[in-house]
Coordinates of C-alpha atoms and ligand atoms in Angstrom, one line a residue:
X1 CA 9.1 -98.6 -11.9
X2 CA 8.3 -95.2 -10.2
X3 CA 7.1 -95.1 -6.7
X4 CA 6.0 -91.1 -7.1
X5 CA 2.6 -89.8 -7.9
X6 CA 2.4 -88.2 -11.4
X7 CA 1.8 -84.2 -11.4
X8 CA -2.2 -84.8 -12.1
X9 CA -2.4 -87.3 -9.5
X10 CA -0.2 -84.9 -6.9
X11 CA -2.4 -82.0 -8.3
X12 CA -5.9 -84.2 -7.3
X13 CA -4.7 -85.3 -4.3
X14 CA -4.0 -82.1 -3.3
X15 CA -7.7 -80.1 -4.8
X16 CA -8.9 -83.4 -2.6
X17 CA -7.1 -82.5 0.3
X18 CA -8.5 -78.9 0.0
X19 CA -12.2 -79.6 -0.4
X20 CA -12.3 -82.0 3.0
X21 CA -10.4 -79.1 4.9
X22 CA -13.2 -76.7 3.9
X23 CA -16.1 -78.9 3.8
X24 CA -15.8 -81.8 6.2
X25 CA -13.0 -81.1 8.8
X26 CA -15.8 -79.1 11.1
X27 CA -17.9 -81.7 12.2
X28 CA -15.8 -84.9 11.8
X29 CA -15.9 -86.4 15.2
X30 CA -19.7 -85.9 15.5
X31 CA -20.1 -87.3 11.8
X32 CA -18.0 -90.5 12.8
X33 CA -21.0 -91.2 15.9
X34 CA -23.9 -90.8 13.5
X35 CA -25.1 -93.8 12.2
X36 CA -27.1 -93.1 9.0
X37 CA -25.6 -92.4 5.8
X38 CA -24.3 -88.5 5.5
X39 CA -26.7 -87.6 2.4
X40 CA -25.0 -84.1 3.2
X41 CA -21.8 -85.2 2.5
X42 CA -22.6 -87.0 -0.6
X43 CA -24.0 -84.4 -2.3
X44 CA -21.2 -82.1 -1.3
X45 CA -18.8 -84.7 -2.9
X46 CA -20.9 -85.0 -6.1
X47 CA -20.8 -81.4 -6.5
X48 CA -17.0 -81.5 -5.9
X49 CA -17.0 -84.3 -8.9
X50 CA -15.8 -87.1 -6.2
X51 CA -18.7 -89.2 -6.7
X52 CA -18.4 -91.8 -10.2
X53 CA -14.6 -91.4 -10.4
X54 CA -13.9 -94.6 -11.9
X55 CA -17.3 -94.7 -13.7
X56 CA -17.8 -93.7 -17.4
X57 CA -18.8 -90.0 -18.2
X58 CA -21.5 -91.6 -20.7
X59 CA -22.7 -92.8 -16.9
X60 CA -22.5 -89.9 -15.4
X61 CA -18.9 -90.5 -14.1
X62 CA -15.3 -88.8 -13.9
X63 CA -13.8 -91.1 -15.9
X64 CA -11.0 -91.9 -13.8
X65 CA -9.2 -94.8 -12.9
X66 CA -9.5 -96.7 -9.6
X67 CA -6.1 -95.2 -8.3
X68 CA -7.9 -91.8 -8.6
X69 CA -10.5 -93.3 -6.5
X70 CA -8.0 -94.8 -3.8
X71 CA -6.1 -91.1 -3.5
X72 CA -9.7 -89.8 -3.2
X73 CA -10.5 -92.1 0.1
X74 CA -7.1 -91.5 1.5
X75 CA -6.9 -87.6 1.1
X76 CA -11.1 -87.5 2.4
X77 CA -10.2 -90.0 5.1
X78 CA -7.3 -88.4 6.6
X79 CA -9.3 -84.9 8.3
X80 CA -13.2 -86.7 7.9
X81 CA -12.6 -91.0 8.1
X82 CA -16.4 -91.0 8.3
X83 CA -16.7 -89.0 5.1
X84 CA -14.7 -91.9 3.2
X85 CA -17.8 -94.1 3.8
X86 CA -19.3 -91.7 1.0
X87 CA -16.3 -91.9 -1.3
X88 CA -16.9 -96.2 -0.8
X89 CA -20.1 -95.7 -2.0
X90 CA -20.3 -93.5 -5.1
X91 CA -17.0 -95.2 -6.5
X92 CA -16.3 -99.0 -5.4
X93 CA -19.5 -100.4 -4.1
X94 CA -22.7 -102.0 -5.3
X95 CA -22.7 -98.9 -7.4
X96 CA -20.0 -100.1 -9.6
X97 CA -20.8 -103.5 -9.9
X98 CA -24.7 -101.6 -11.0
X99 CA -22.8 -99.2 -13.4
X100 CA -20.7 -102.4 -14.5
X101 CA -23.5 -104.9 -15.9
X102 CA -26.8 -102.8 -15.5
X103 CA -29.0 -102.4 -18.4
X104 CA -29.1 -98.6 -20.3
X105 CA -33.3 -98.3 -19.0
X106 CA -32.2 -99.3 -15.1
X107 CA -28.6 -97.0 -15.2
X108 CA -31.0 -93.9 -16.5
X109 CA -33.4 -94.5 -13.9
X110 CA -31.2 -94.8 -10.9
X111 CA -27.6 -93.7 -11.2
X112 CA -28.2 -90.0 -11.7
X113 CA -29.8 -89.5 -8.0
X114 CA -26.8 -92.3 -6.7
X115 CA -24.5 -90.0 -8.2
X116 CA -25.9 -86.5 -7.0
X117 CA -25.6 -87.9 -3.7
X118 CA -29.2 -88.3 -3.2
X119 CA -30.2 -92.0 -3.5
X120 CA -27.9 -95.1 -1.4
X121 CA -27.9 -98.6 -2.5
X122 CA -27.5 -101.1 -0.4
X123 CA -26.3 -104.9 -0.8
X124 CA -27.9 -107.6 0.0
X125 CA -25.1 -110.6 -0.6
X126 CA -25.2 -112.2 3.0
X127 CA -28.1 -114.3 4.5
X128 CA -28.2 -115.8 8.2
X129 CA -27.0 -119.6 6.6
X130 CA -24.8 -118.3 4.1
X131 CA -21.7 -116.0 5.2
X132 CA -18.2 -116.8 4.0
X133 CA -19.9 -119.7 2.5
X134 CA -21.7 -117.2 -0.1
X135 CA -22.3 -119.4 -2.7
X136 CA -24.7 -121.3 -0.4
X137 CA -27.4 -118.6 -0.3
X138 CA -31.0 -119.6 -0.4
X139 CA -33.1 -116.4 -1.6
X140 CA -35.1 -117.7 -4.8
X141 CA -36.0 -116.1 -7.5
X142 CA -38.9 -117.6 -9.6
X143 CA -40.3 -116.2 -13.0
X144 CA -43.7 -115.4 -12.7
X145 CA -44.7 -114.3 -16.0
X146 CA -43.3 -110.9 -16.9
X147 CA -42.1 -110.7 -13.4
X148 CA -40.0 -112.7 -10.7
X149 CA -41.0 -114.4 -6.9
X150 CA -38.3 -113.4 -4.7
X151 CA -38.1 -115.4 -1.1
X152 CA -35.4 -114.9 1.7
X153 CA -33.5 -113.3 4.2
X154 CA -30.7 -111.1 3.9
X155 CA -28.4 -109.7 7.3
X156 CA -25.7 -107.4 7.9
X157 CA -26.7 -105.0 4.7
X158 CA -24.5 -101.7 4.9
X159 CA -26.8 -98.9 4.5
X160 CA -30.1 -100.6 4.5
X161 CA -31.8 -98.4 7.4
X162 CA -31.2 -95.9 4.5
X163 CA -31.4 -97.2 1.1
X164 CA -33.7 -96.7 -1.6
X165 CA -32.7 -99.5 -3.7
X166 CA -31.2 -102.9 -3.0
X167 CA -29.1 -104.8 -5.4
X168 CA -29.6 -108.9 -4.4
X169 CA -28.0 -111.7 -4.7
X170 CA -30.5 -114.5 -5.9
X171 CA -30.8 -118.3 -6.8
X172 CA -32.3 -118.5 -10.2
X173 CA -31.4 -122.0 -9.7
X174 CA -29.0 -124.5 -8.8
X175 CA -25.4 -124.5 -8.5
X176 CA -22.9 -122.0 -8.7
X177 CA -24.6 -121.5 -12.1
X178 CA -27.7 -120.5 -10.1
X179 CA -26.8 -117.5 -8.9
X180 CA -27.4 -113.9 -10.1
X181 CA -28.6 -111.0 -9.0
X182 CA -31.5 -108.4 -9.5
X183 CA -32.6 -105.0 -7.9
X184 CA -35.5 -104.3 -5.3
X185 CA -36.8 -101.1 -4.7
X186 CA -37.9 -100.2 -0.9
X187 CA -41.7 -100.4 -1.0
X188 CA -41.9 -103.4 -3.0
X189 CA -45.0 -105.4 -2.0
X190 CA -43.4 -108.9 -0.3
X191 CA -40.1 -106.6 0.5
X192 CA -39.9 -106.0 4.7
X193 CA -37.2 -104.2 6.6
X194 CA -36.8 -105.1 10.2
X195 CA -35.7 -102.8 13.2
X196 CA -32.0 -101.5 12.7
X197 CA -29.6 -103.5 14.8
X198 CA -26.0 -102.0 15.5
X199 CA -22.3 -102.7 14.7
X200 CA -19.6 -102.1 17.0
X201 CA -18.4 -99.2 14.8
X202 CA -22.2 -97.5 14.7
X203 CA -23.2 -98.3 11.6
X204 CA -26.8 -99.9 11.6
X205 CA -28.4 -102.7 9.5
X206 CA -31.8 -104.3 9.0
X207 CA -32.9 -107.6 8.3
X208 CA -34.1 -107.5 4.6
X209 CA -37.1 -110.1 4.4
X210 CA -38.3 -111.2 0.8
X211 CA -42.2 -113.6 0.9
X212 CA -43.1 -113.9 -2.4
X213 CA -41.8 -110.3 -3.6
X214 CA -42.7 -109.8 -7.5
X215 CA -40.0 -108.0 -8.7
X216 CA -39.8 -106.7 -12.7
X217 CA -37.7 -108.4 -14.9
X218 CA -36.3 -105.6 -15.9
X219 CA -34.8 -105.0 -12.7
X220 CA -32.8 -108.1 -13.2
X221 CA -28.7 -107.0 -13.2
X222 CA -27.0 -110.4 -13.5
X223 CA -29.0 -113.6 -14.6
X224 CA -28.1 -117.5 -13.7
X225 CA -24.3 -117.7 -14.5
X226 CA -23.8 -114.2 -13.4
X227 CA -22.5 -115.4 -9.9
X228 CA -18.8 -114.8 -11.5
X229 CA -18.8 -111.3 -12.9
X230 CA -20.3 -110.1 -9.6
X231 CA -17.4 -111.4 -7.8
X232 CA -15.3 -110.1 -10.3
X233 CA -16.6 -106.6 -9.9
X234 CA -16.6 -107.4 -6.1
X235 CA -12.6 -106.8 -6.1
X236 CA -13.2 -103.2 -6.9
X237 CA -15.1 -103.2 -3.8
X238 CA -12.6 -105.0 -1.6
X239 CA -10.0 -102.4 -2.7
X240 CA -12.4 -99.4 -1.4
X241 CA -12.6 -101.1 1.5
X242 CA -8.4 -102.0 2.2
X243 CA -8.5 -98.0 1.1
X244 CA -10.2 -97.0 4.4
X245 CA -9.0 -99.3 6.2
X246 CA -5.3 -98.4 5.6
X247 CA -6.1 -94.8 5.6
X248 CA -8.5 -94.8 9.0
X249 CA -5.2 -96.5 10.1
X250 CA -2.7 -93.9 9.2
X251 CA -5.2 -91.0 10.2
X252 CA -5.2 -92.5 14.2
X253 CA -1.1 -93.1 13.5
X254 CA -0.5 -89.2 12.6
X255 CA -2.9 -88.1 15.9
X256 CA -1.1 -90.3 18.2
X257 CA 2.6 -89.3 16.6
X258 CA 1.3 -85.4 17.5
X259 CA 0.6 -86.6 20.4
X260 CA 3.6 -88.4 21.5
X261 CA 5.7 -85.3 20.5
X262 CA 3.5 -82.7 23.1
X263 CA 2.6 -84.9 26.4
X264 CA 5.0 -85.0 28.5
X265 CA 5.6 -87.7 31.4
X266 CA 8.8 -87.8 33.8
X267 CA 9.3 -85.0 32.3
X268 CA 10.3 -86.0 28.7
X269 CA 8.0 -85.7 25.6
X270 CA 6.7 -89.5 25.5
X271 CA 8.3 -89.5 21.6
X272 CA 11.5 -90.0 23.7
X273 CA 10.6 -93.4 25.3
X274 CA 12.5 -96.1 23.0
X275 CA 9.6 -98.3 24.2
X276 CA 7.0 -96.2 21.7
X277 CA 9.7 -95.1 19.2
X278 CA 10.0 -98.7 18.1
X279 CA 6.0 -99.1 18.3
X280 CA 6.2 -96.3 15.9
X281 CA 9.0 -97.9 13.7
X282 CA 6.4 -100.8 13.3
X283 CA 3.2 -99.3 12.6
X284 CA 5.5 -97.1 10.1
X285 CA 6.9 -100.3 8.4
X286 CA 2.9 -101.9 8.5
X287 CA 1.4 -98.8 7.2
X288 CA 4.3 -98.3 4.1
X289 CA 3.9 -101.6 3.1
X290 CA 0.2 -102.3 2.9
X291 CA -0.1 -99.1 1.1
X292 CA 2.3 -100.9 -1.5
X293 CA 0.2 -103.4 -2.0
X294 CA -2.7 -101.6 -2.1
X295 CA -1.4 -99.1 -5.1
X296 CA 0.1 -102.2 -7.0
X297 CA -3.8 -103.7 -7.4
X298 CA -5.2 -100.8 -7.8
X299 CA -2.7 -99.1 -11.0
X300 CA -2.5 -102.9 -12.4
X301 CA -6.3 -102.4 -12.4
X302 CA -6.5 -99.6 -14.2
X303 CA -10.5 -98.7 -15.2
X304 CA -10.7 -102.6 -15.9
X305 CA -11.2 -105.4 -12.7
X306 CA -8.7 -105.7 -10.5
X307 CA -6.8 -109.3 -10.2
X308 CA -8.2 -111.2 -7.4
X309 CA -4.8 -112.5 -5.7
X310 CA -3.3 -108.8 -6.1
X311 CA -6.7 -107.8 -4.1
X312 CA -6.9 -110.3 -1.7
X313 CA -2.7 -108.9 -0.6
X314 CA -3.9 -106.0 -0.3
X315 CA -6.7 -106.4 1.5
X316 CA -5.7 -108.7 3.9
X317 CA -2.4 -106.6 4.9
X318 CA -4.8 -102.9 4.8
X319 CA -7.2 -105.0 7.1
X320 CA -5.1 -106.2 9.9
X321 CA -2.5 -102.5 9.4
X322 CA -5.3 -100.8 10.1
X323 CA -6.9 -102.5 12.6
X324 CA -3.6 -102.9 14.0
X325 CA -1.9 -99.6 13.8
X326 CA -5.2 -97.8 15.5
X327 CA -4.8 -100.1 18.5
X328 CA -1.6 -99.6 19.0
X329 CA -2.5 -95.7 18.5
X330 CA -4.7 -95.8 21.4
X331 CA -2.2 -97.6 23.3
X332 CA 0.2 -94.3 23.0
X333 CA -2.1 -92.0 23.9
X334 CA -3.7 -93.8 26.8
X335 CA -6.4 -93.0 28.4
X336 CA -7.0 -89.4 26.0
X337 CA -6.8 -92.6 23.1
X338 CA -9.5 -94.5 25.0
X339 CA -11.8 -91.6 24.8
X340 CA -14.1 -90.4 22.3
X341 CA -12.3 -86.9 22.5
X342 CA -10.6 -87.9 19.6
X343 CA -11.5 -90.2 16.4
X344 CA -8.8 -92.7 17.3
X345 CA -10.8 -95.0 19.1
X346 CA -13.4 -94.6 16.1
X347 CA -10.9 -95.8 14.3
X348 CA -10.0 -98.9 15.9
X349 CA -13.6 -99.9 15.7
X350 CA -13.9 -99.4 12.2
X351 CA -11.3 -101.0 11.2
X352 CA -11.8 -103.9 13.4
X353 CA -15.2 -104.6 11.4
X354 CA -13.4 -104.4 7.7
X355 CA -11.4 -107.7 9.0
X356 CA -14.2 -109.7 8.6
X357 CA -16.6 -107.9 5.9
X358 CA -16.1 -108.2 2.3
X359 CA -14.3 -111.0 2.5
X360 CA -12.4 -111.9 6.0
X361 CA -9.1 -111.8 6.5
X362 CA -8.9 -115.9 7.0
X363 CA -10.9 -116.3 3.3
X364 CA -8.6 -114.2 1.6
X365 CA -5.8 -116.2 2.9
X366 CA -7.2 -119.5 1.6
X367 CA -7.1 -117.4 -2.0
X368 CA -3.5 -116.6 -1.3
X369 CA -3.1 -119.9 -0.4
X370 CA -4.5 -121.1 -3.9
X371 CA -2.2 -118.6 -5.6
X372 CA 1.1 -120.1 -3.6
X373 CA 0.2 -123.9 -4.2
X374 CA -1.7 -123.3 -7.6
X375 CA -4.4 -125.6 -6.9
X376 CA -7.7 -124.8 -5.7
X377 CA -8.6 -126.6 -1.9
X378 CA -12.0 -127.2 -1.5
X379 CA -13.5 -125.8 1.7
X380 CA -16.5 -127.8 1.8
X381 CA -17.2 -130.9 3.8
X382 CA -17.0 -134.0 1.8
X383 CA -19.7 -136.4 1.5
X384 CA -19.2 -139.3 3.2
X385 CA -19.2 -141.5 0.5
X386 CA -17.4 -139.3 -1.7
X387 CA -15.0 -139.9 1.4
X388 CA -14.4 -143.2 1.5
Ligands
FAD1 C1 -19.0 -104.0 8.9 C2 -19.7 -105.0 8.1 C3 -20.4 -104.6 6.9 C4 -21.0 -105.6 6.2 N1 -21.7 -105.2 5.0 C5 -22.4 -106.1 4.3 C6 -23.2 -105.7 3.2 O1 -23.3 -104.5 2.8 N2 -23.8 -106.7 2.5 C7 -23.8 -108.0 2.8 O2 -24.4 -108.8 2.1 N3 -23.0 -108.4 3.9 C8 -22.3 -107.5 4.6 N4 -21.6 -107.9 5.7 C9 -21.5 -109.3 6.0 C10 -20.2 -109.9 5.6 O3 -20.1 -110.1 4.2 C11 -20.0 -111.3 6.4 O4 -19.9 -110.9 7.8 C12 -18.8 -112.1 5.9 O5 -19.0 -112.6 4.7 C13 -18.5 -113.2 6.9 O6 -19.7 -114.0 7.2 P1 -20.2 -114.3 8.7 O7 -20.1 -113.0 9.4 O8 -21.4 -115.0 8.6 O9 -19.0 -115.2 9.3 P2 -18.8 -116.8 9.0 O10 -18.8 -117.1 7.6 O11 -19.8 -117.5 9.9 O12 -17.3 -117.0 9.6 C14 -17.0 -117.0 11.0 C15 -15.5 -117.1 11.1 O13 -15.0 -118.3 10.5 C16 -14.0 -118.0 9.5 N5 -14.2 -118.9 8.4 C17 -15.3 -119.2 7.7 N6 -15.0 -120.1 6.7 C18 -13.7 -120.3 6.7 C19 -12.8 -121.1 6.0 N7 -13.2 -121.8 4.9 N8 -11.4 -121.1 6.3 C20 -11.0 -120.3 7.4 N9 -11.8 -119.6 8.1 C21 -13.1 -119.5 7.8 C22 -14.4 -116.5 9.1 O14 -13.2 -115.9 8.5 C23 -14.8 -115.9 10.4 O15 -13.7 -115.5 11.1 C24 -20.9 -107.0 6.5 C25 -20.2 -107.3 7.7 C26 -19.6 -106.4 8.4 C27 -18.8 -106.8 9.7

């Protein structure tokens, strides 16, 4: 067991490191109160080879392995934790689940302007009856000849003031066996977008509204049964996400420890206080162990899936760090924390949101839960009869 980068991965982490000093430092606190995605950014980072890391170079990807892509978010997120968004999105989101199952005709169509940083996708997995509770999503999807009648409502979408393309989770049928997914392109006759509402972090989404949307059968990704391999995939996504939220963590942790070591009150540097050193100690001993948990799923992971117990660790202890370790942040640094003078308050909001999306903390506990007892608990109401 070694607990040290290798020299390629210290040599990446460090080109990384380099590239968001230059590019991205200038402008990161305005970045992190803009809501739509940074197109900017992305193509910067496709030119700088940070977009497809994980993908396969026959894709138009690096090649790399996931870990690559986690030293990527943390290196980006740590001078521009907006810019990270970007990293999410050309290496663990929808994109990879697209890169994963689409067909040769829809990857050549769409991933070469995803990848050049010119094109978002957006995911449409959550509808206003079916949250947590995924598998109970109601958006049909009918064959109508060559094509297929999509109906429903989608919420909560990252990206979809923005996005081009959608990827969707459908019903085919029913069941668990029901579900697949397809893509729909903006524009699509039957295919609304409502006014963008916003999150507490900024970010803005649109209702996505499907009335009898034809949609090509060749933009189908997953079929019925596919429900399963698009959870599968999903992992990769959750470990993007425990990626910035650890790292949007450690980035308000490292302002608030300068901090503490220059302001002064009754007349001592605050660093001094025993009261914050052993807030410090904690958020130290948070932050070093979710990031152990995050780098065992990730290099166990290698190019292939990640396991979903390892994810759900990680994710669950990157969530509540992060969310955790910022609020304590602002707590040190008071009312200058408080304020938007700095991104540590950005933090704390952004972090705040990862606890429940993708998976909340309190679902991925029931998987641990599973893991510990090795028996699957049902969290669905039982039928009365089935009851008695
Ligand atoms: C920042 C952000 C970005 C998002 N981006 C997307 C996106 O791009 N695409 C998309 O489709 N969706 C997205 N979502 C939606 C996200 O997937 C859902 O919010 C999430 O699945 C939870 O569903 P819900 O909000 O309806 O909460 P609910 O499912 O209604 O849950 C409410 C509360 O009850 C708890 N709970 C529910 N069931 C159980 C249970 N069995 N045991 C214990 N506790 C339980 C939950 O943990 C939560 O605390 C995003 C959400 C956020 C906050």
């Amino acid at each position: 067991m070694n607990f040290e980068f290798t020299d390629e991965q210290k040599l990446f982490a460090d080109q990384v490191r380099r590239f968001a000093v230059a590019a991205l430092e200038k402008g990161a606190l305005k970045r992190a109160h803009e809501s739509g995605f940074p197109f900017d950014v992305a193509k910067l980072m496709s030119a700088q080879g940070l977009m497809g890391i994980t993908l396969a170079q026959a894709d138009g990807g690096q090649g790399g392995t996931l870990m690559d892509a986690v030293i990527a978010i943390e290196q980006i997120a740590a001078v521009c934790p907006r810019s990270a968004d970007v990293v999410q999105f050309g290496n663990f989101g929808p994109i990879r689940t697209f890169a994963e199952y689409g067909t040769g005709a829809q990857k050549a169509r769409w991933l070469p302007d995803l990848l050049a940083g010119r094109m978002v996708l957006s995911l449409g997995m959550t509808e206003p009856d079916a949250g947590s509770a995924v598998t109970d999503l109601t958006t049909s999807a009918r064959p109508d000849g060559s094509s297929f009648l999509v109906n429903g409502t989608k919420v909560f979408s990252t990206f979809s003031p923005d996005a081009a393309i959608f990827l969707i989770y459908v019903r085919y049928g029913p069941g668990l066996g029901g579900i697949g997914s397809l893509i729909v392109e903006r524009g699509t006759p039957g295919f609304s977008i409502g006014q963008p509402s916003s999150f507490m972090s900024g970010e803005q989404w649109c209702e996505l509204h499907f009335e009898n949307c034809s949609v090509p059968a060749g933009n189908v990704l997953l079929g019925p049964g596919g429900f399963k391999k698009q959870m599968a995939s999903f992992n990769v996504e959750r470990l993007g996400n425990s990626a910035r939220a650890l790292a949007l963590g450690r980035y308000a942790y490292n302002t608030a420890r300068a901090y503490a070591t220059t302001r002064e009150q009754f007349g001592r540097p605050l660093c001094e206080f025993q009261g914050l050193q052993w807030k410090f100690a904690e958020m130290a001993i948070k932050l070093e162990s979710a990031q152990l948990l995050l780098y065992r799923a990730a290099v166990n992971a290698d190019r292939g899936l990640p396991s979903a117990y390892e994810t759900a660790l990680a994710k669950a202890a990157c969530n509540q760090t992060g969310f955790e370790v910022a609020n304590d942040s602002i707590q040190v640094m008071g009312a200058f924390g408080y304020s938007r003078e700095t991104l540590v308050e950005y933090c704390m909001r952004r972090t705040r949101g990862w606890m429940i999306a993708g998976g909340s903390i309190e679902i991925l506990k029931n998987r641990i839960a599973e893991h510990v007892f090795d028996r699957r608990f049902d969290q669905r109401k039982r039928h009365a009869d089935a009851a008695e």
